[in-house]
PDB file of C-alpha atoms and ligand atoms in Angstrom:
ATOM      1  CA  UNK M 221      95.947 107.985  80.003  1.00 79.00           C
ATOM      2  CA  UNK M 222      93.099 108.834  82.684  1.00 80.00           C
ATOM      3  CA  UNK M 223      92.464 106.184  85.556  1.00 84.00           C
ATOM      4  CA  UNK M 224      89.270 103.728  85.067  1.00 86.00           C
ATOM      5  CA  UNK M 225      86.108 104.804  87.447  1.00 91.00           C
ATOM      6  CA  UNK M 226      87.187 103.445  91.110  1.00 95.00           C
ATOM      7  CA  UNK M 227      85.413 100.680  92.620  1.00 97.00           C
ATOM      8  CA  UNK M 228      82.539 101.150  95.219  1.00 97.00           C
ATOM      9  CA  UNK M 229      83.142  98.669  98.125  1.00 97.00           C
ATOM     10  CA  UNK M 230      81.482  98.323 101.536  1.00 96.00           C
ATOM     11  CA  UNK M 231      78.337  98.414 103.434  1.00 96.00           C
ATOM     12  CA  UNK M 232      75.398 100.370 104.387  1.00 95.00           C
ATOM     13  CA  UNK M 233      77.081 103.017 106.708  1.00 96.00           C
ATOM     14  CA  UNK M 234      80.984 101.988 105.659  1.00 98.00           C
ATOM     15  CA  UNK M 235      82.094 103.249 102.062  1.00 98.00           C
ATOM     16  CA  UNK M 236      85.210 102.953 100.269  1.00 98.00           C
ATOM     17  CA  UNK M 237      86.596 103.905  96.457  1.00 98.00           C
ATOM     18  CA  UNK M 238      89.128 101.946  95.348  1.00 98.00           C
ATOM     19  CA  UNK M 239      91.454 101.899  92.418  1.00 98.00           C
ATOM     20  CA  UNK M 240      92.389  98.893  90.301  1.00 97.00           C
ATOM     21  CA  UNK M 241      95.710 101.490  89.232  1.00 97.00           C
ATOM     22  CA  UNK M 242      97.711 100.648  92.252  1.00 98.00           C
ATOM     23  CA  UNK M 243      95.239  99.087  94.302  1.00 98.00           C
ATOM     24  CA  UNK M 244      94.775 102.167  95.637  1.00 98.00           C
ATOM     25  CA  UNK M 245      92.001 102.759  98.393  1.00 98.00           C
ATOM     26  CA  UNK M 246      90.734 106.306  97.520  1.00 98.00           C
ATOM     27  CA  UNK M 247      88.476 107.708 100.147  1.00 98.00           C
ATOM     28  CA  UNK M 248      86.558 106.115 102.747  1.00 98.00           C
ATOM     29  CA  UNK M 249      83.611 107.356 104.477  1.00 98.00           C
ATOM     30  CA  UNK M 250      81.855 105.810 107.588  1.00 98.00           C
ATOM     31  CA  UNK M 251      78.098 107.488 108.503  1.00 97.00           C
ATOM     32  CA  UNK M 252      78.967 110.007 105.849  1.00 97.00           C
ATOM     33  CA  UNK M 253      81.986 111.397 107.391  1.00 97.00           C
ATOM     34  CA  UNK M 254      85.521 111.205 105.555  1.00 98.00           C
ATOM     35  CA  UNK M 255      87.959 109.662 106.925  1.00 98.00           C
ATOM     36  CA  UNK M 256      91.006 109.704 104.701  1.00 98.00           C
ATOM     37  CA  UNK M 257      91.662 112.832 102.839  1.00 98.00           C
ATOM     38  CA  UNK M 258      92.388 113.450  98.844  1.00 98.00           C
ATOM     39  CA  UNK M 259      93.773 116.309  97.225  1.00 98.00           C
ATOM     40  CA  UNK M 260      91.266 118.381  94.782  1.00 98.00           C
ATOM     41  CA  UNK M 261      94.504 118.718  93.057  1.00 98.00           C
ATOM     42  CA  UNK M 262      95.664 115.529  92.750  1.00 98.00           C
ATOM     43  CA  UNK M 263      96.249 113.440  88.901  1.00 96.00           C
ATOM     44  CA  UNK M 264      94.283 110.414  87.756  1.00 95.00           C
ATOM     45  CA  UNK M 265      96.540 109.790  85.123  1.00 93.00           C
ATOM     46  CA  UNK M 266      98.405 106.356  84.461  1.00 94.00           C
ATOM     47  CA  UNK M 267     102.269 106.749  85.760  1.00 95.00           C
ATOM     48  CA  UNK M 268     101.783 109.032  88.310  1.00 96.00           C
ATOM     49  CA  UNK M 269     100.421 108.706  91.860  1.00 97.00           C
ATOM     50  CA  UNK M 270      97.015 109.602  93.347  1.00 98.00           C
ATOM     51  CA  UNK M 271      97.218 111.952  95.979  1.00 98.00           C
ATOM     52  CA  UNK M 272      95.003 110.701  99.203  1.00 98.00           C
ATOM     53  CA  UNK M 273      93.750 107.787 100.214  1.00 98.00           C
ATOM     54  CA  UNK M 274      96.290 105.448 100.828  1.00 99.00           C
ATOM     55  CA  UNK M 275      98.973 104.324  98.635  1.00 98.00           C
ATOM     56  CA  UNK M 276     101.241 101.745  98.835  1.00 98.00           C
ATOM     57  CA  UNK M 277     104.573 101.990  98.839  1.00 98.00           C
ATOM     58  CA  UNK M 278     106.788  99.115  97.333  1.00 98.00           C
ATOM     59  CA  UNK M 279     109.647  97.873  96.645  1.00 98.00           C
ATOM     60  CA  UNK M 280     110.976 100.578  98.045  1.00 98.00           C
ATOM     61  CA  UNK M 281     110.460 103.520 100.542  1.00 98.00           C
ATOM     62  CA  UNK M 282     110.813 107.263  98.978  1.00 98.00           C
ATOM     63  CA  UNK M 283     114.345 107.323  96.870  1.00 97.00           C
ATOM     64  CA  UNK M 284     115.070 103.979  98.713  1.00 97.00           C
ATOM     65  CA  UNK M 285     118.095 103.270 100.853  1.00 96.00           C
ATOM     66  CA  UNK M 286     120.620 104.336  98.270  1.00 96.00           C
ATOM     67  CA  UNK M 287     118.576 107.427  97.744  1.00 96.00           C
ATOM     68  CA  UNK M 288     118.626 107.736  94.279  1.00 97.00           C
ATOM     69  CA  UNK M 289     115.503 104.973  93.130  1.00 96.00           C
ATOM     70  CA  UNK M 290     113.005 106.003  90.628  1.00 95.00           C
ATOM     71  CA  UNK M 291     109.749 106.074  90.629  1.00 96.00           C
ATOM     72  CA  UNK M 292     109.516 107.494  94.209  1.00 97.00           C
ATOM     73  CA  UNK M 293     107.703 105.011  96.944  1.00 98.00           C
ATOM     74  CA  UNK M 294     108.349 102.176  94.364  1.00 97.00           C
ATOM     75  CA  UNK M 295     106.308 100.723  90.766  1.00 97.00           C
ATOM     76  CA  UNK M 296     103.274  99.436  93.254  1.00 97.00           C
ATOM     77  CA  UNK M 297     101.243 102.688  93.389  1.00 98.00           C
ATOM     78  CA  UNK M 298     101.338 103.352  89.831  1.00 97.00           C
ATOM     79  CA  UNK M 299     101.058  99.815  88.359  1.00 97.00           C
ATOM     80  CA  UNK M 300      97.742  98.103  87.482  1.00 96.00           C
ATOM     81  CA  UNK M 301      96.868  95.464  89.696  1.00 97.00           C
ATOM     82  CA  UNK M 302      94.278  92.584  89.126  1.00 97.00           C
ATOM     83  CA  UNK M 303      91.095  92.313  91.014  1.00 97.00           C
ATOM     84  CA  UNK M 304      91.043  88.135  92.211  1.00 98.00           C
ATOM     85  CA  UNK M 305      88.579  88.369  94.480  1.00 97.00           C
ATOM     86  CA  UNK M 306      85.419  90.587  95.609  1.00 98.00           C
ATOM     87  CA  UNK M 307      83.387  89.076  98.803  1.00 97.00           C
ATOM     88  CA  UNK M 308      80.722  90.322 100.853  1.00 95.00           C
ATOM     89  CA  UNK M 309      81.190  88.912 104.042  1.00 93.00           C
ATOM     90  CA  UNK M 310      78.401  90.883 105.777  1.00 88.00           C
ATOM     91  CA  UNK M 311      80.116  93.010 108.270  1.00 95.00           C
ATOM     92  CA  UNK M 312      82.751  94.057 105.600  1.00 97.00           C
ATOM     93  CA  UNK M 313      83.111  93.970 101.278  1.00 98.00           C
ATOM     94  CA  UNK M 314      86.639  92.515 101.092  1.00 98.00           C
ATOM     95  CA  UNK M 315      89.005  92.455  97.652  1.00 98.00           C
ATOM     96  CA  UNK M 316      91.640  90.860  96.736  1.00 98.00           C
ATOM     97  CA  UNK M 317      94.281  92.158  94.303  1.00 98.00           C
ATOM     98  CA  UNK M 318      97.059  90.328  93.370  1.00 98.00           C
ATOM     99  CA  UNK M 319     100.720  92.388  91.885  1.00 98.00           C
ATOM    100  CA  UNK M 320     102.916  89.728  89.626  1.00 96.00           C
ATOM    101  CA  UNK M 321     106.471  91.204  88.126  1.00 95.00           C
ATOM    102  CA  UNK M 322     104.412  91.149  84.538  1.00 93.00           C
ATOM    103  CA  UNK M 323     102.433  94.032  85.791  1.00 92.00           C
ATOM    104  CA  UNK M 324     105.454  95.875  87.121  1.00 89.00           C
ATOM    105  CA  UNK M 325     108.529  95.625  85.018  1.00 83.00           C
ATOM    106  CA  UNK M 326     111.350  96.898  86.672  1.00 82.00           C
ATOM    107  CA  UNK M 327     110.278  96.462  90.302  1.00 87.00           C
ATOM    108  CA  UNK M 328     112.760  94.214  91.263  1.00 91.00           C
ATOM    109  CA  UNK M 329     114.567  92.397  88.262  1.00 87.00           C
ATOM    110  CA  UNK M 330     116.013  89.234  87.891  1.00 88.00           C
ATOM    111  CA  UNK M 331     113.477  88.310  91.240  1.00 92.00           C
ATOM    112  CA  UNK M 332     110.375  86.324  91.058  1.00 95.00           C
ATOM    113  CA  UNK M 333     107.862  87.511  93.293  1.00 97.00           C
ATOM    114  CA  UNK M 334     104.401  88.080  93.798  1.00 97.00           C
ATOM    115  CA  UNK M 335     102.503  90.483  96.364  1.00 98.00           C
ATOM    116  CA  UNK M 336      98.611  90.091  97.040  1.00 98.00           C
ATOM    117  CA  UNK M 337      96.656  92.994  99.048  1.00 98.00           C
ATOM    118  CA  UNK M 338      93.381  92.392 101.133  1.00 98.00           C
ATOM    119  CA  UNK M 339      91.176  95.537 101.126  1.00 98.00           C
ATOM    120  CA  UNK M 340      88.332  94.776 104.038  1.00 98.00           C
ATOM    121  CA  UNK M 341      85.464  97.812 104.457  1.00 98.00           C
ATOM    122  CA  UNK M 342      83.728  97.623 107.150  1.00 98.00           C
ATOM    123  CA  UNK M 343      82.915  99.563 110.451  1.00 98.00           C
ATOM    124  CA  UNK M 344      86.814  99.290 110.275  1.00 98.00           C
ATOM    125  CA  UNK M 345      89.345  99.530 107.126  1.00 98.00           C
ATOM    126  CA  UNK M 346      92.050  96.962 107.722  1.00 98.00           C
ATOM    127  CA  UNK M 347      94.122  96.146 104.793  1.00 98.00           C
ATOM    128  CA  UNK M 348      96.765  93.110 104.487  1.00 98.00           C
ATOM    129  CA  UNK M 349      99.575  93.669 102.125  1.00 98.00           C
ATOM    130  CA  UNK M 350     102.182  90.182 101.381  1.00 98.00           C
ATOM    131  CA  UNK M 351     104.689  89.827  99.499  1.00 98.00           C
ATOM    132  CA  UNK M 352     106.176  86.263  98.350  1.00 98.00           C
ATOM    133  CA  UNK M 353     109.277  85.360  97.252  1.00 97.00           C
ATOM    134  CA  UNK M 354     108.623  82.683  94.726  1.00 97.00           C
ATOM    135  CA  UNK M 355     112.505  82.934  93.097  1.00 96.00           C
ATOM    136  CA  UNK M 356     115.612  81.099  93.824  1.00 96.00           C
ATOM    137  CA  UNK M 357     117.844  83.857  95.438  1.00 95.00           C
ATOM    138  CA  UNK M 358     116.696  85.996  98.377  1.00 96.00           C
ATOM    139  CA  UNK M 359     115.805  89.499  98.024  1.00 96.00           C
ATOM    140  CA  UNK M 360     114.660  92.601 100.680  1.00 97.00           C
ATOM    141  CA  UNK M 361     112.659  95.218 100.273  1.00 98.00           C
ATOM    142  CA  UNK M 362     110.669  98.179 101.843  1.00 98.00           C
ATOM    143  CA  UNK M 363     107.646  98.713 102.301  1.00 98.00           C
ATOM    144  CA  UNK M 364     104.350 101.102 103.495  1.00 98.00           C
ATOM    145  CA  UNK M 365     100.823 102.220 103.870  1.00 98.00           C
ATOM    146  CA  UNK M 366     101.158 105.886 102.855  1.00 98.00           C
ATOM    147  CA  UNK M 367      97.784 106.763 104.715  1.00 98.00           C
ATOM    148  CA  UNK M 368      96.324 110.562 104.268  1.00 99.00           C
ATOM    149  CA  UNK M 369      94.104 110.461 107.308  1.00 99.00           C
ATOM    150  CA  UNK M 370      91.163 113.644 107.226  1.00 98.00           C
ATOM    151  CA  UNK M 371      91.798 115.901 110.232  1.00 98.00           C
ATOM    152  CA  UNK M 372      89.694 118.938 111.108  1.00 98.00           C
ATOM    153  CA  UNK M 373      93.141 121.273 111.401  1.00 98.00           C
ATOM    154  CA  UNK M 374      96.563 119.468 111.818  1.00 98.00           C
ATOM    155  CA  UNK M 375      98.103 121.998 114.152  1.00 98.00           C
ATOM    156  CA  UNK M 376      95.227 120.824 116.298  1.00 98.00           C
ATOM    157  CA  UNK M 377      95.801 117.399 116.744  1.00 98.00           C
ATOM    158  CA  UNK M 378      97.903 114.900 119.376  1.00 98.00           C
ATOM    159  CA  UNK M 379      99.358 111.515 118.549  1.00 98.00           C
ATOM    160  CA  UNK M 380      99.748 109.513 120.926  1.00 98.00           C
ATOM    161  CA  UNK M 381     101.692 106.356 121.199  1.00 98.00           C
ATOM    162  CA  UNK M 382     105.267 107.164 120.042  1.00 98.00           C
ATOM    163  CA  UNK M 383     106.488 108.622 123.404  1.00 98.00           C
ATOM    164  CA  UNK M 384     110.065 107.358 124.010  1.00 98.00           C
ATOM    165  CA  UNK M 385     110.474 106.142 120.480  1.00 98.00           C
ATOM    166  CA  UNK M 386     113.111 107.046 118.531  1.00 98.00           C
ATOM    167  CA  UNK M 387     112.907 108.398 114.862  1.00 98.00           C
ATOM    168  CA  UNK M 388     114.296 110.151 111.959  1.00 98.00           C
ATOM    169  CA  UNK M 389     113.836 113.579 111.161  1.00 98.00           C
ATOM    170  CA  UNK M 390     113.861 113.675 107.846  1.00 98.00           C
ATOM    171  CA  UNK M 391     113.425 117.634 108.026  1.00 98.00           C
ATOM    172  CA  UNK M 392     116.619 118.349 109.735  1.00 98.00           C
ATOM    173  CA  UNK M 393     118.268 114.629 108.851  1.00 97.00           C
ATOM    174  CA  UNK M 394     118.851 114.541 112.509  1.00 98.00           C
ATOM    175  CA  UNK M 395     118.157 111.255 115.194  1.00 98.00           C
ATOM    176  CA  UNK M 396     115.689 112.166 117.873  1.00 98.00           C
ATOM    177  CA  UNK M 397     114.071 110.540 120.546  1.00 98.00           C
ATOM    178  CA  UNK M 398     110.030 111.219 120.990  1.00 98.00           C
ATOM    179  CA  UNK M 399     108.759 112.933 123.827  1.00 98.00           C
ATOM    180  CA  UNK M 400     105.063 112.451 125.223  1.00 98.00           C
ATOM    181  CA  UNK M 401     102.493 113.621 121.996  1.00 98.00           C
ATOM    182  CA  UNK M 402     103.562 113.899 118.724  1.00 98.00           C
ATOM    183  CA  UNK M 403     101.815 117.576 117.988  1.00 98.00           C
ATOM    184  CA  UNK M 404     102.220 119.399 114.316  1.00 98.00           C
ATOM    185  CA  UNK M 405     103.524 122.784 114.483  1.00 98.00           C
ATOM    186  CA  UNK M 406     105.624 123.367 111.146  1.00 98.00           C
ATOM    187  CA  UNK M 407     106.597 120.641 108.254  1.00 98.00           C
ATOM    188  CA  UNK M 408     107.170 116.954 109.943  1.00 98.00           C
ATOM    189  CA  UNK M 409     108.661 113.843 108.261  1.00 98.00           C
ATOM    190  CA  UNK M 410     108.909 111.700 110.861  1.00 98.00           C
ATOM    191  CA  UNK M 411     110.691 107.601 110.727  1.00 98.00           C
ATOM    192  CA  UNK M 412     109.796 106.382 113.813  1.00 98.00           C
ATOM    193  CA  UNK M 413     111.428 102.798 114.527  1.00 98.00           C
ATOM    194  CA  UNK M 414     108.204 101.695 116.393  1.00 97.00           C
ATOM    195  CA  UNK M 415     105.362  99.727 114.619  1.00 96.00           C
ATOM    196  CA  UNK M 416     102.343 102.199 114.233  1.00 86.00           C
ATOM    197  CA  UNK M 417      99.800 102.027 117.557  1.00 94.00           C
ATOM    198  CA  UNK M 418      98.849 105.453 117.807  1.00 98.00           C
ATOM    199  CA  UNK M 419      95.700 107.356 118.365  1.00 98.00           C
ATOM    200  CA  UNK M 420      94.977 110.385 116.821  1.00 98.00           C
ATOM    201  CA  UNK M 421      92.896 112.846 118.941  1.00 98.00           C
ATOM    202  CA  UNK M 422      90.970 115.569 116.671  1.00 98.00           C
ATOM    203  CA  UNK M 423      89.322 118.188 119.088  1.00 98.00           C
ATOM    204  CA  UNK M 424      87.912 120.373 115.534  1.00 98.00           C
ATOM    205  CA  UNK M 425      86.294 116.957 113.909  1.00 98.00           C
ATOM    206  CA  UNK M 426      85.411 115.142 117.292  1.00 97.00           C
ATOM    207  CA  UNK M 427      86.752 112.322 116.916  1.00 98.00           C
ATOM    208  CA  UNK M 428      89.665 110.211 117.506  1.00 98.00           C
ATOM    209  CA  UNK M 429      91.170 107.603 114.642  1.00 98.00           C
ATOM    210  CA  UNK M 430      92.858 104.818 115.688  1.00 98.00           C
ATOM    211  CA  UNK M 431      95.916 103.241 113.820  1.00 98.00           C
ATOM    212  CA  UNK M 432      96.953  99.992 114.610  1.00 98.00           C
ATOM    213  CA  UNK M 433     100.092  97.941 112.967  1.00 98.00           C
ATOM    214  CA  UNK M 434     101.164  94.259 112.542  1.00 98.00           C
ATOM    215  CA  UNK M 435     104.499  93.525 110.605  1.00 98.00           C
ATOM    216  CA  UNK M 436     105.522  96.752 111.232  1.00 98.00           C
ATOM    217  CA  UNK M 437     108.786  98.027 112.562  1.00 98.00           C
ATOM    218  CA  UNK M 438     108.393 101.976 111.616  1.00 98.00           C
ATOM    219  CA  UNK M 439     105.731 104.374 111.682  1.00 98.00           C
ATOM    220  CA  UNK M 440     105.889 107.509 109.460  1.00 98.00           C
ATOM    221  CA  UNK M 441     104.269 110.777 110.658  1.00 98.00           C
ATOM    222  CA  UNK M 442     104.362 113.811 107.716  1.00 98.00           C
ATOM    223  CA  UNK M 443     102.548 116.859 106.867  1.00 98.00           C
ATOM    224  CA  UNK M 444     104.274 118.975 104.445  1.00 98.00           C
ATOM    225  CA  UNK M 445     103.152 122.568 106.087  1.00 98.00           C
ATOM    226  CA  UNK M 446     103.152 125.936 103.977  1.00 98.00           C
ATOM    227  CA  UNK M 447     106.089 125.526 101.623  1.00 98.00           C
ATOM    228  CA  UNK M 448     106.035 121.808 100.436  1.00 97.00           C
ATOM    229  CA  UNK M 449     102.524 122.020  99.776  1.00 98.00           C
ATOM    230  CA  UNK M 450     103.145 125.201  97.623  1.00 97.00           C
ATOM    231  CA  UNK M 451     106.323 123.130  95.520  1.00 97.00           C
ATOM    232  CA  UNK M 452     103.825 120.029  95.069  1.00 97.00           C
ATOM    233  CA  UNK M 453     101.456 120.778  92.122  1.00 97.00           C
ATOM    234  CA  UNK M 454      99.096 118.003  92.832  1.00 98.00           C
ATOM    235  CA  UNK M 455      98.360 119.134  96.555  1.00 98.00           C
ATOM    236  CA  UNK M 456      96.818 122.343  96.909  1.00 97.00           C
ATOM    237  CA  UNK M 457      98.245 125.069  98.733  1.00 97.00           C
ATOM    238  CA  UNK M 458      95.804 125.829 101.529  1.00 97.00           C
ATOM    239  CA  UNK M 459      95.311 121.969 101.705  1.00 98.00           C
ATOM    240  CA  UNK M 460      97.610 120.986 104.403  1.00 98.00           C
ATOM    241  CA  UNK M 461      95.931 121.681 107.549  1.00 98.00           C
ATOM    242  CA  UNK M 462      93.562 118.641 106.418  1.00 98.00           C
ATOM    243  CA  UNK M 463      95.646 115.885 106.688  1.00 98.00           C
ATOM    244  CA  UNK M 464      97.958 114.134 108.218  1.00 99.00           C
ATOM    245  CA  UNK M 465      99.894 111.113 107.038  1.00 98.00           C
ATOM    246  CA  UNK M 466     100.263 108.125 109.674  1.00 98.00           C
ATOM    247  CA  UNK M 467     102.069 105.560 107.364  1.00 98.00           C
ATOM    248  CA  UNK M 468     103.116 101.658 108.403  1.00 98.00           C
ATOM    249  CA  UNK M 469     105.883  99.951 107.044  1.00 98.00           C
ATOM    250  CA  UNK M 470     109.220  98.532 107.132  1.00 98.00           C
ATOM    251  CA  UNK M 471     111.917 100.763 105.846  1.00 98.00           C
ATOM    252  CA  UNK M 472     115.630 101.980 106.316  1.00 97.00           C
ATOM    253  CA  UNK M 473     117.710  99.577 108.731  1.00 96.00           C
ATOM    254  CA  UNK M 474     114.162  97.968 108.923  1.00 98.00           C
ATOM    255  CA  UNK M 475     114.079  96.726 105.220  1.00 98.00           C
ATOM    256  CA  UNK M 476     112.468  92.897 104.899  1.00 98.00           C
ATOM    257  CA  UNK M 477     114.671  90.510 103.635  1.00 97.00           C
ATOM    258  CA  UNK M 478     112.923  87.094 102.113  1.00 97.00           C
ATOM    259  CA  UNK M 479     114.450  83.665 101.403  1.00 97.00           C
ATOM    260  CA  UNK M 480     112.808  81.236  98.748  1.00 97.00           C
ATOM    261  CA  UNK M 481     109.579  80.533  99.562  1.00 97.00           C
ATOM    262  CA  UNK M 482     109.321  83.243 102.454  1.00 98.00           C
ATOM    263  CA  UNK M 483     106.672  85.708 102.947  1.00 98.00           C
ATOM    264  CA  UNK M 484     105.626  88.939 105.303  1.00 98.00           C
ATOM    265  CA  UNK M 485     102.675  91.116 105.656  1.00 98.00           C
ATOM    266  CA  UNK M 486     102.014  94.349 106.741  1.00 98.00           C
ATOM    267  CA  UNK M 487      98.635  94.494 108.183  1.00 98.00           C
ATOM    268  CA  UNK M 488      96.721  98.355 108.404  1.00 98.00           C
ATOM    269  CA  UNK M 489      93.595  98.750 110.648  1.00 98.00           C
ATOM    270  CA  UNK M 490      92.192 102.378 110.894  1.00 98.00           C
ATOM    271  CA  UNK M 491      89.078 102.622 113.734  1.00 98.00           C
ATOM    272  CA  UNK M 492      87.298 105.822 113.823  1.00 98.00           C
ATOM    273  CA  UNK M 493      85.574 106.655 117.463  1.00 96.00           C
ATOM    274  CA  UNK M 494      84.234 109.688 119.334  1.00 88.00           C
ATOM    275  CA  UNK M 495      85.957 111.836 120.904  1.00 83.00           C
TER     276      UNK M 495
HETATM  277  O1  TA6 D 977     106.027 109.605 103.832  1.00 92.87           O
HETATM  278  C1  TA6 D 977     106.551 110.901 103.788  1.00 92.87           C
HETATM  279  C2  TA6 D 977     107.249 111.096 102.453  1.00 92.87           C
HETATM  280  O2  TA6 D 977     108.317 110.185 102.289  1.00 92.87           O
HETATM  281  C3  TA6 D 977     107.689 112.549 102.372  1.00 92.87           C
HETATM  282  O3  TA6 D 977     109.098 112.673 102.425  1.00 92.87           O
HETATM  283  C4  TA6 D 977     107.097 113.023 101.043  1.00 92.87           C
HETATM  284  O4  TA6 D 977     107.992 112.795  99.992  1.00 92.87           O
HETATM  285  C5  TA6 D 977     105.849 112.137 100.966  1.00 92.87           C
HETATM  286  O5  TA6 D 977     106.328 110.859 101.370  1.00 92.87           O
HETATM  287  C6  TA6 D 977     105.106 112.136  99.659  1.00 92.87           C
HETATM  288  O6  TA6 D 977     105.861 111.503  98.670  1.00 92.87           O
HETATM  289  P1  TA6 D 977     105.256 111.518  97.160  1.00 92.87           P
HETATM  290  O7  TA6 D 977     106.252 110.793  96.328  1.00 92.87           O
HETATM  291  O8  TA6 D 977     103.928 110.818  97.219  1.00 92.87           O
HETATM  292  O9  TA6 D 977     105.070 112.975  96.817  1.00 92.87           O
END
């Protein structure tokens, strides 16, 4: 079944689409200018995930930490969430979704929980995503903002603010240790057990976007180069040097764990400046 028409959110020079089918932010566009990329390629069908914009990851992180967990990234992305709030706040259009276990069977059974995501356009995006345990046993479970930033060519482009982190290489399954810029020159999958601060420098577009983290213990860094691209049929193959994912979360040995009554969020905020 084909996705409703997004929602248009935002203000005069700050615009964002944004799906009620995973609370998914689309695109968003500041004086014109894209700032996360989509795929010309990707779905809009119910069960499977939009590719761009940002999705969210949750319950779990890819396969999850046994590796074998179905759908990947979790039931959030590809369940329909309810809108419970829309306000214009003047500098920023903000909405409120909310995620109950009615929406997602299957996410995590047997648990009672509930996970409500602020979506704030303005001259910045900053999104808020909680999660509640409202059951009687505790539970963990991972979590991220699967952001497709726009970049003007990837092999172009420095990171900055993982130096001396360790990570993950998910490409060779090897531990690594980061040293100075994080550049692109073939496919990266990147876990980096530090909480996403970075800046992304972009010499073709200009500019430089700005990721900052709170509740966040691992940044993700991925581009899927020549050959994953090709093997993905809902990301075109001369698509990758336009984006670049820089995803916050919680994942791996990093996995949130909630008593009765507790509660984290992950917070998201994406600045664009000049370069
Ligand atoms: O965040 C990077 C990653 O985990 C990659 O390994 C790749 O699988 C990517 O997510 C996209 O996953 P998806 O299920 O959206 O195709």
């Amino acid at each position: 079944m084909t996705l409703d028409v997004p929602r248009e959110v935002g203000t005069e020079r700050s615009v964002a689409q944004v799906y009620d089918y995973g609370a998914h932010v689309w695109s968003w566009s500041l004086d014109g200018h894209d700032v996360l990329w989509t795929s010309v390629k990707s779905l809009f069908e119910t069960g499977k995930a939009l590719r761009g914009g940002v999705p969210i990851c949750w319950p779990w992180f890819g396969p999850g930490r046994s590796g074998d967990l179905t759908p990947a990234h979790g039931f959030a992305r590809i369940s329909e969430w309810a809108l419970a709030g829309r306000v214009d706040r003047g500098n920023a259009e903000v909405l409120t979704y909310v995620l109950d276990p009615e929406a997602a069977p299957g996410a995590l059974p047997g648990e009672d929980w509930r996970v409500t995501y602020e979506v704030s356009v303005g001259d910045e995006l900053e999104l808020a995503l909680t999660a509640e345990n409202r059951g009687a046993t505790s539970f963990s479970y991972e979590v991220a903002l699967h952001t497709y930033l726009a970049v003007g060519d990837v092999r172009q482009v420095a990171i900055a603010g993982l130096d001396g982190a360790s990570y993950l290489d998910k490409v060779t399954g090897q531990p690594e240790v980061q040293v100075g810029d994080v550049t692109i020159v073939a496919e990266t999958d990147r876990v980096y057990d530090r909480g996403a601060d970075v800046v992304v420098t972009d010499p073709v577009l200009g500019r430089r976007l700005r990721v900052a983290s709170e509740g966040a213990a691992n940044t993700v860094v991925w581009n899927p180069w020549v050959a994953k691209s090709a093997a993905m049929p809902d990301f075109g193959d001369d698509e990758w040097p336009g984006m670049l994912c820089i995803e916050a979360g919680n994942m791996l040995d990093h996995a949130v764990s909630l008593e009765p009554g507790g509660s984290e969020t992950l917070r998201y905020r994406l600045a664009v400046e000049a370069s």
